[in-house]
Each structure stands twice: as structure tokens, then as C-alpha cells.
Coordinates of C-alpha atoms in Angstrom, one line a residue:
M1 CA 18.9 -31.5 5.9
K2 CA 18.1 -29.2 8.8
V3 CA 18.9 -25.5 8.2
L4 CA 18.8 -22.7 10.7
I5 CA 18.4 -19.3 9.1
N6 CA 18.9 -15.9 10.6
A7 CA 16.7 -13.5 8.7
Y8 CA 15.7 -10.2 10.4
A9 CA 13.3 -9.2 7.7
V10 CA 10.7 -11.6 6.4
C11 CA 7.3 -10.8 5.0
P12 CA 5.1 -12.3 2.2
G13 CA 3.9 -10.0 -0.6
M14 CA 6.7 -7.5 -0.2
G15 CA 9.8 -6.6 -2.1
S16 CA 13.2 -5.5 -0.8
E17 CA 14.6 -7.2 2.4
P18 CA 11.3 -8.6 3.7
G19 CA 10.6 -10.2 0.3
V20 CA 14.2 -11.6 0.2
G21 CA 13.7 -13.2 3.6
W22 CA 10.3 -14.7 2.7
H23 CA 11.2 -16.1 -0.7
W24 CA 14.6 -17.6 0.3
T25 CA 13.2 -19.3 3.5
T26 CA 10.0 -20.7 1.8
E27 CA 11.8 -21.9 -1.3
I28 CA 14.6 -23.6 0.7
A29 CA 11.8 -25.3 2.7
K30 CA 10.9 -27.2 -0.4
H31 CA 14.2 -29.0 -0.1
C32 CA 15.1 -28.8 3.6
E33 CA 13.6 -28.5 7.1
V34 CA 14.0 -24.8 7.9
F35 CA 14.2 -23.1 11.3
V36 CA 13.9 -19.3 10.9
I37 CA 14.7 -16.7 13.5
T38 CA 13.1 -13.4 12.5
E39 CA 11.7 -10.1 13.9
S40 CA 8.0 -10.3 14.6
E41 CA 6.6 -7.2 12.9
F42 CA 4.9 -9.3 10.2
K43 CA 4.1 -12.4 12.4
E44 CA 0.4 -12.6 11.5
K45 CA 1.0 -12.3 7.8
I46 CA 3.7 -14.9 7.9
L47 CA 1.6 -17.4 9.9
T48 CA -1.4 -16.9 7.6
E49 CA 0.6 -17.4 4.4
V50 CA 2.7 -20.4 5.7
E51 CA -0.6 -22.3 6.2
K52 CA -1.2 -22.1 2.5
L53 CA 2.1 -23.6 1.5
P54 CA 2.5 -27.3 0.6
Q55 CA 5.9 -27.3 2.4
K56 CA 4.5 -25.7 5.6
K57 CA 5.6 -28.7 7.7
N58 CA 9.2 -27.9 6.8
L59 CA 8.9 -24.3 8.1
H60 CA 9.4 -23.3 11.8
F61 CA 9.5 -19.6 12.8
F62 CA 11.0 -18.3 16.0
W63 CA 10.3 -14.6 17.0
N64 CA 12.8 -12.0 18.2
E65 CA 10.8 -8.8 18.7
V66 CA 12.0 -5.2 18.7
S67 CA 10.1 -2.1 19.8
P68 CA 8.0 0.0 17.4
E69 CA 10.6 2.8 17.7
V70 CA 13.4 0.5 16.4
R71 CA 11.2 -0.7 13.6
T72 CA 10.8 3.0 12.5
M73 CA 14.5 3.4 12.6
C74 CA 14.9 0.3 10.4
W75 CA 12.6 1.5 7.7
N76 CA 14.1 5.0 7.8
Q77 CA 17.1 4.1 5.7
G78 CA 20.1 6.1 6.7
D79 CA 19.2 6.2 10.4
W80 CA 22.5 5.0 11.8
R81 CA 21.0 4.5 15.3
F82 CA 19.4 1.3 14.0
Y83 CA 22.7 -0.6 13.9
W84 CA 23.1 -0.3 17.7
H85 CA 19.7 -1.9 18.2
Y86 CA 20.3 -4.4 15.4
R87 CA 23.5 -5.7 17.0
K88 CA 21.5 -6.2 20.3
W89 CA 18.9 -8.1 18.2
Q90 CA 21.7 -10.3 16.8
K91 CA 23.0 -11.1 20.2
R92 CA 19.5 -12.3 21.3
T93 CA 19.3 -14.3 18.0
Y94 CA 22.6 -16.0 18.9
K95 CA 21.0 -17.2 22.2
I96 CA 17.9 -18.5 20.4
A97 CA 20.0 -20.2 17.8
K98 CA 22.2 -21.8 20.5
H99 CA 19.1 -23.2 22.3
L100 CA 17.8 -24.6 18.9
C101 CA 21.1 -26.3 18.2
E102 CA 20.8 -28.0 21.6
Q103 CA 17.3 -29.3 20.7
Q104 CA 17.8 -30.1 17.0
E105 CA 20.6 -31.7 14.9
I106 CA 21.2 -28.6 12.8
D107 CA 23.2 -29.3 9.7
I108 CA 23.7 -25.7 8.3
L109 CA 23.7 -22.2 9.9
H110 CA 22.8 -19.5 7.4
Q111 CA 23.1 -15.7 8.0
L112 CA 20.7 -14.4 5.4
N113 CA 19.5 -10.9 5.9
M114 CA 19.8 -7.9 6.3
I115 CA 22.2 -8.3 3.4
G116 CA 24.5 -5.4 4.4
F117 CA 28.0 -6.5 5.3
R118 CA 28.3 -4.3 8.4
E119 CA 26.4 -6.6 10.7
P120 CA 27.3 -10.3 10.2
G121 CA 25.5 -11.5 13.3
F122 CA 27.0 -14.2 15.6
L123 CA 26.0 -17.5 13.9
W124 CA 29.7 -17.8 12.8
K125 CA 30.6 -18.0 16.4
L126 CA 28.1 -20.8 17.0
A127 CA 29.3 -22.6 13.9
K128 CA 32.8 -22.7 15.4
K129 CA 31.6 -24.0 18.8
K130 CA 29.3 -26.6 17.3
N131 CA 31.3 -27.5 14.2
I132 CA 28.4 -26.7 11.9
P133 CA 29.0 -25.3 8.4
F134 CA 28.3 -21.5 8.3
V135 CA 26.8 -19.9 5.2
W136 CA 26.8 -16.1 4.9
G137 CA 24.9 -14.2 2.2
P138 CA 24.1 -13.0 -0.3
I139 CA 25.8 -9.9 1.2
D140 CA 26.0 -6.4 -0.2
A141 CA 29.6 -5.1 0.3
K142 CA 30.3 -2.2 -2.0
E143 CA 32.9 0.5 -1.3
G144 CA 30.5 3.3 -2.0
F145 CA 29.0 5.9 -4.5
P146 CA 30.9 6.2 -7.8
K147 CA 33.3 9.2 -7.6
G148 CA 32.5 10.5 -11.1
Y149 CA 29.0 11.4 -10.1
L150 CA 29.8 13.3 -6.9
S151 CA 30.4 16.6 -8.5
A152 CA 26.8 16.6 -9.9
L153 CA 25.3 16.3 -6.4
P154 CA 24.2 19.1 -4.1
L155 CA 26.9 19.9 -1.5
K156 CA 25.0 18.3 1.4
H157 CA 24.5 15.0 -0.5
R158 CA 28.0 15.0 -1.9
L159 CA 29.5 15.3 1.6
F160 CA 27.2 12.5 2.9
M161 CA 28.2 10.1 0.1
Q162 CA 31.9 10.8 0.7
V163 CA 31.6 10.2 4.4
K164 CA 29.6 7.0 3.9
T165 CA 32.2 5.7 1.4
L166 CA 35.0 6.4 3.8
I167 CA 33.1 4.6 6.6
S168 CA 32.3 1.6 4.3
I169 CA 36.0 1.2 3.2
F170 CA 37.1 1.5 6.9
Q171 CA 34.6 -1.1 8.0
L172 CA 35.5 -3.5 5.1
R173 CA 39.1 -3.2 6.0
Y174 CA 39.1 -3.2 9.8
N175 CA 35.8 -4.5 11.2
S176 CA 37.0 -7.6 13.1
R177 CA 33.6 -9.3 13.3
V178 CA 33.1 -9.0 9.5
D179 CA 36.6 -10.4 9.1
R180 CA 35.9 -13.4 11.4
A181 CA 32.5 -14.1 9.9
A182 CA 33.9 -14.0 6.3
R183 CA 36.8 -16.3 7.2
R184 CA 34.6 -18.7 9.1
A185 CA 32.1 -19.1 6.3
A186 CA 32.1 -22.4 4.5
I187 CA 30.2 -20.7 1.8
L188 CA 30.4 -16.9 1.3
I189 CA 27.9 -15.4 -1.2
G190 CA 28.1 -11.9 -2.8
A191 CA 25.0 -10.2 -4.1
S192 CA 26.8 -8.3 -6.8
P193 CA 30.1 -8.4 -8.7
E194 CA 31.4 -5.5 -6.5
S195 CA 30.5 -7.5 -3.4
V196 CA 32.5 -10.5 -4.6
E197 CA 35.4 -8.2 -5.4
S198 CA 35.3 -6.5 -2.0
M199 CA 35.5 -9.9 -0.2
R200 CA 38.5 -10.8 -2.3
K201 CA 40.2 -7.4 -1.9
Y202 CA 39.6 -6.7 1.8
K203 CA 39.2 -10.2 3.3
N204 CA 41.1 -12.4 0.8
C205 CA 38.1 -14.6 0.7
R206 CA 36.4 -16.2 -2.3
A207 CA 32.7 -15.4 -2.6
I208 CA 30.2 -16.9 -5.0
L209 CA 28.0 -14.5 -7.0
I210 CA 24.3 -15.1 -6.4
N211 CA 21.9 -12.1 -6.5
E212 CA 19.7 -11.8 -3.4
T213 CA 16.4 -11.5 -5.2
A214 CA 14.8 -13.3 -8.1
C215 CA 11.7 -13.6 -10.4
T216 CA 8.4 -14.9 -9.3
L217 CA 6.8 -17.2 -11.9
S218 CA 3.1 -17.0 -12.0
P219 CA 0.8 -19.5 -13.7
D220 CA -0.1 -17.0 -16.4
S221 CA 3.5 -15.8 -17.0
D222 CA 3.8 -17.2 -20.5
S223 CA 0.4 -16.2 -21.6
Q224 CA 1.0 -12.5 -20.9
E225 CA 0.5 -10.3 -24.0
T226 CA 3.3 -8.2 -25.3
I227 CA 2.8 -4.5 -25.8
E228 CA 3.1 -3.7 -29.5
K229 CA 1.5 -0.3 -29.8
F230 CA 3.9 2.6 -30.3
S231 CA 1.5 5.1 -31.9
D232 CA 1.7 7.5 -29.0
G233 CA 5.4 7.1 -28.6
I234 CA 7.6 5.1 -26.2
H235 CA 6.6 4.9 -22.5
I236 CA 9.5 4.7 -20.1
L237 CA 9.1 3.7 -16.5
W238 CA 11.3 4.9 -13.6
C239 CA 10.4 3.2 -10.4
G240 CA 11.9 3.3 -6.9
K241 CA 12.3 5.3 -3.7
I242 CA 13.0 8.9 -4.7
E243 CA 16.4 9.5 -3.0
I244 CA 19.8 10.7 -4.2
R245 CA 21.5 7.3 -4.8
K246 CA 18.6 6.4 -7.3
Q247 CA 19.6 9.3 -9.5
L248 CA 16.2 10.3 -10.9
T249 CA 17.9 13.5 -12.1
L250 CA 19.6 11.4 -14.8
A251 CA 16.3 10.1 -16.1
I252 CA 14.8 13.6 -16.2
K253 CA 17.8 15.0 -18.1
T254 CA 17.7 12.1 -20.5
L255 CA 14.1 12.8 -21.2
G256 CA 15.0 16.4 -21.9
E257 CA 17.6 15.4 -24.4
L258 CA 15.2 13.0 -26.1
L259 CA 12.5 15.6 -26.4
R260 CA 15.1 18.1 -27.7
K261 CA 15.8 15.6 -30.4
E262 CA 12.1 15.4 -31.2
R263 CA 11.5 11.9 -29.9
K264 CA 8.1 11.0 -28.8
V265 CA 8.6 9.9 -25.2
T266 CA 6.6 9.8 -21.9
L267 CA 8.4 9.2 -18.6
H268 CA 6.4 7.5 -15.8
V269 CA 7.8 8.1 -12.3
A270 CA 6.5 5.8 -9.5
G271 CA 7.8 5.9 -5.9
S272 CA 7.7 7.7 -2.6
G273 CA 9.9 10.6 -1.6
D274 CA 10.4 14.3 -2.1
T275 CA 9.5 15.1 -5.7
A276 CA 9.8 18.9 -5.5
P277 CA 13.4 19.3 -6.7
Y278 CA 12.8 16.9 -9.6
K279 CA 9.6 18.6 -10.6
S280 CA 11.5 21.9 -10.5
L281 CA 14.2 20.5 -12.8
A282 CA 11.5 19.2 -15.2
K283 CA 9.9 22.7 -15.3
S284 CA 13.3 24.4 -15.9
L285 CA 13.8 22.0 -18.9
N286 CA 10.2 22.7 -20.0
I287 CA 9.3 19.0 -20.1
E288 CA 6.9 18.7 -17.2
G289 CA 4.1 17.8 -19.7
N290 CA 5.9 14.6 -20.7
I291 CA 6.2 13.2 -17.1
Q292 CA 3.5 11.4 -15.3
W293 CA 4.0 11.4 -11.5
H294 CA 2.3 8.3 -10.0
G295 CA 3.5 8.6 -6.4
M296 CA 3.6 5.6 -4.2
L297 CA 1.8 2.6 -5.8
S298 CA 0.8 -0.8 -4.5
H299 CA 2.6 -3.9 -5.6
E300 CA -0.3 -4.8 -8.0
E301 CA -0.4 -1.2 -9.4
V302 CA 3.3 -1.3 -10.2
Q303 CA 2.9 -4.7 -12.1
T304 CA 0.0 -3.1 -14.1
L305 CA 2.1 -0.1 -15.0
M306 CA 5.0 -2.3 -16.1
K307 CA 2.7 -4.1 -18.5
K308 CA 1.8 -0.7 -20.1
C309 CA 5.3 0.6 -20.5
H310 CA 8.0 -0.3 -23.1
L311 CA 11.2 0.2 -21.1
L312 CA 12.4 0.4 -17.5
L313 CA 15.0 3.1 -17.1
F314 CA 16.9 2.2 -13.9
T315 CA 19.4 5.0 -13.1
S316 CA 20.6 4.0 -9.6
L317 CA 24.3 3.8 -8.8
A318 CA 24.2 2.2 -5.3
E319 CA 22.2 -1.0 -4.9
G320 CA 22.3 -4.6 -4.0
T321 CA 20.2 -6.3 -6.6
P322 CA 17.1 -4.1 -7.1
H323 CA 13.8 -6.0 -6.8
V324 CA 12.2 -3.7 -9.4
V325 CA 14.6 -4.9 -12.1
L326 CA 13.6 -8.5 -11.5
E327 CA 9.9 -7.5 -11.5
A328 CA 10.4 -5.8 -14.8
I329 CA 11.8 -9.0 -16.3
Q330 CA 8.8 -10.9 -14.8
N331 CA 6.6 -8.6 -16.7
R332 CA 8.6 -8.8 -19.9
L333 CA 9.8 -5.2 -19.6
P334 CA 13.3 -4.6 -21.0
V335 CA 15.7 -2.8 -18.7
L336 CA 18.2 0.0 -19.4
C337 CA 20.6 0.5 -16.5
H338 CA 24.2 1.2 -15.4
D339 CA 26.7 -1.6 -15.6
C340 CA 27.1 -1.9 -11.9
C341 CA 25.6 -3.4 -8.7
G342 CA 23.5 -6.5 -8.8
M343 CA 21.8 -5.5 -12.1
A344 CA 25.1 -5.9 -13.8
A345 CA 24.9 -9.6 -13.3
V346 CA 21.2 -9.8 -14.2
I347 CA 20.9 -7.7 -17.4
D348 CA 22.5 -8.7 -20.7
D349 CA 21.9 -7.7 -24.3
S350 CA 19.2 -10.3 -24.7
I351 CA 16.8 -8.5 -22.3
G352 CA 18.1 -4.9 -22.1
R353 CA 21.1 -2.6 -22.2
K354 CA 23.8 -1.5 -19.8
I355 CA 25.9 1.6 -20.0
A356 CA 29.3 2.3 -18.4
V357 CA 29.7 4.0 -15.1
T358 CA 31.5 7.3 -15.9
N359 CA 29.9 10.6 -14.8
A360 CA 26.5 12.3 -14.8
E361 CA 27.0 13.9 -18.3
G362 CA 28.3 10.6 -19.7
S363 CA 25.3 8.7 -18.4
V364 CA 22.8 11.1 -19.8
E365 CA 24.5 11.0 -23.2
R366 CA 24.6 7.1 -23.2
F367 CA 21.1 6.7 -21.9
T368 CA 19.8 9.1 -24.6
A369 CA 21.7 7.3 -27.4
V370 CA 20.4 3.8 -26.4
I371 CA 16.8 5.0 -26.2
E372 CA 17.1 6.8 -29.5
N373 CA 18.2 3.6 -31.1
L374 CA 15.3 1.7 -29.6
T375 CA 12.8 4.2 -30.7
D376 CA 14.2 3.9 -34.2
S377 CA 13.9 0.1 -33.9
P378 CA 10.7 -0.8 -32.1
E379 CA 11.1 -4.4 -33.3
E380 CA 14.2 -4.6 -31.1
L381 CA 12.2 -3.6 -28.0
L382 CA 9.7 -6.3 -28.8
R383 CA 12.6 -8.8 -29.2
L384 CA 14.0 -7.8 -25.8
S385 CA 10.5 -8.2 -24.3
Q386 CA 10.0 -11.6 -25.7
N387 CA 13.5 -12.8 -24.5
C388 CA 12.5 -11.9 -21.0
S389 CA 10.2 -15.0 -21.0
E390 CA 13.1 -17.4 -21.1
R391 CA 15.5 -15.3 -18.9
R392 CA 13.1 -15.0 -16.0
K393 CA 13.0 -18.8 -15.7
S394 CA 16.8 -18.9 -15.1
L395 CA 16.4 -16.1 -12.6
S396 CA 13.5 -17.7 -10.7
W397 CA 13.3 -18.3 -7.0
E398 CA 13.1 -22.0 -7.7
K399 CA 16.6 -21.7 -9.3
R400 CA 17.9 -19.7 -6.4
A401 CA 16.8 -22.4 -4.0
E402 CA 18.4 -25.2 -6.1
Q403 CA 21.6 -23.2 -6.1
I404 CA 21.7 -22.7 -2.4
V405 CA 20.8 -26.3 -1.5
E406 CA 23.7 -27.5 -3.8
L407 CA 26.0 -25.2 -1.8
Y408 CA 24.7 -26.5 1.5
S409 CA 25.5 -30.0 0.3
L410 CA 28.9 -28.9 -0.8
A411 CA 29.6 -27.4 2.7
L412 CA 28.5 -30.6 4.4
S413 CA 30.6 -32.8 2.1
E414 CA 33.7 -30.6 2.8
K415 CA 33.0 -30.9 6.5
K416 CA 33.0 -34.7 6.3

């Protein structure tokens, strides 16, 4: 089977969108011959790592370069100027894809990433012309930030989130290219339960739920030792980019409640961003001595920190499927999160706990209650950690590839 994949972001050894692009394309190449059109920022890394892969003969990369200025816009999340350049990139990608389809007998066209629904590219248009099954996703298509949490935000951030939500709903309802891409797709994949519901609600299309990220299984995965020492209290990890949608404030307030109830807890905060307002909050609660600020860590350093902690507290309210949650499961680190976004489909009671999305006060109260229960029952934390061993196998990249190849086959059989 020959598959042409449109993946703007691809890079080995990274998380987020570049990691999604790398893992999906290289895993699919174990089953199919894959032609990838991508941006060339990480060209040298890609070419170096591809040479190490047993399936390298099945991987063909084609480069569509943007300027350094556009790359900066891309990595500066929230810079709306990027979408204008990204659409131009998609138009050039369409021409490259059209040329490839004239040279190769392409069986499947797959629009992979970026996973945001706003820019569906133009492969759907080529699919119509060439009568080739079009696959789109996983896509992240949420309506916006939960209303119950807006009142707790500073005015500037509250207005930003409200405007962004209105724009998202407008685009979901009225963006004609999103509509045509969704309706043209032989297979439509949602990255989260909310994304699947949005496609049903706004496009009257059935989407299949498959999270965009997965677990990497290393040779020593099952030999990893489980942390069993609680003598100095429970160590909780918060990890991610420090920005408003990640809601670090909830983690700090939860820590304050736990310490007020005389629980022995240390919060580890890892990630880049402006920590000043959060440190100020911790100081006002007189809990700064119970927080370790690690700053931006390398991928390897994050894995090491995960092995030293007992619980990942993931407070975010606006995500696709966070890569850090899957990495926690890889490292047998139980997860406590909101019952929303992609983590809602990943975390269950065998490996963690989920709380309802209500409001800021409700989240702090529920997070505190769950952690209290776990500190009273350390054997339950150990059970959750041990259960991660089996769960990560079903969430592996290998399983993701098997799922998507089955869907490719289904799309081809329906075409016939």
C-alpha cells in the first residue's frame, strides 16, 4: 500500500507536533510505503535517524521549506499570523502531492498534522480529482476553554479565551474548507472525545476516536523499578509549558490545601514560561518551600524526574492529547487530571484518576480529595503504577500504526 502523508511538523526525539509526525510516519512505514511531505527545519535530524530504521526503504521525504521568520511564528503558539503562511505552505504541498500522484500509484492520501482543525490543507481536493481515499486526522476540534473557569482568570486572559472560543465555534460552523475536507474524508479521526463530538455537531460527520500521540516502548520498559519510598512524603510532578490554559494555578492552590491539612507533599514544576505570578501565588500561600522549580528540562531529564515522583498532576483544560501524559504512563507514573480533552480517553481508574470539569474552586477541592486519599493509601499508588505496565502496551505507537493501517484497508475496500 502506498500512502502519501501531509505532515508539516516531523522530528525525531521530540514531543508535541514534531513527535506526532515522526512516530506516525515511521510506524506506518513498517506496514506501507510512505511518501511524506514536510517542512525542512529538521531535515538533517530526519535523514540521520531514518538511516537507522529497518523500514528506511519504505520512507520517502519531500521538503517544503518556510523562512526562519515563519518558523518562529509557528513555535510562538498564539501567533495568528502563522496561519496565513501555513495556508500558503499547504497550497505548495498540494502541488507537490499532485506531482507525486502523477509519478506513483498512491493508494491513500492522509492529512496528518498540524492537528488543529482550522487548516485542513488541500489533499481532499486532490482525492476528489484522483479518486483516492482521503484520511484526515487525528484532528483537535474543541469549541474552547470551559466557561466555569473563566471567572478565575485575569481579565486579559479571560477576554482572550472568550474571543478564541467564539472564533473556534464560528470556524467549526462556517469554514467551508473544513466542511469540504470533513465531508470528503473516507476516514475522519478525532484526537479527543470533544473533537469527535464537534465533527458530529457541526459537520454531521462520524469521526473515529484515536489519540494523536502514544507510548514509546523501550527494551527496558518492564524491568523499570517502581518507586516505593514515601518516607519524605509524596512527590507530585506538574509538567508543561507555563501558560494560562495549563492552569498551574490549580496545582499550587491544591498544594496549599494539602499542606493546610498537614499532608507531606512536594510539588515539582517543570516547564518553560513566566513563573513570576505563580511564585508570587505560592509566596502568598506560604508554601514556596514545598515547590521545586526545575525550569525547562531536556527530554531525558523529564524522564528521570518522572521516575522519582509518585503522581503526575495534569491540570490543563485545553489540549489535544498531551504527550506528557503518555510519557508518564511509559514511566509508570499514575496521572491525576480533568475528565476532558485527549487525556479523558487515555486515563482510567486502573492507572490514575479523573475529576469532573466544573470550576476552579471545584477542581481544587476534587484534586485535594483525590491526593488525600492516595497519601492515606500508598499501596493504591503502587497498584496504579504497576498497572501502567500493561496499559502502555495498548497505548503504544505500534498499536496506533496497526489501527491506522486497518482504517486504510477499510477505506480502500469501500472505494472498491
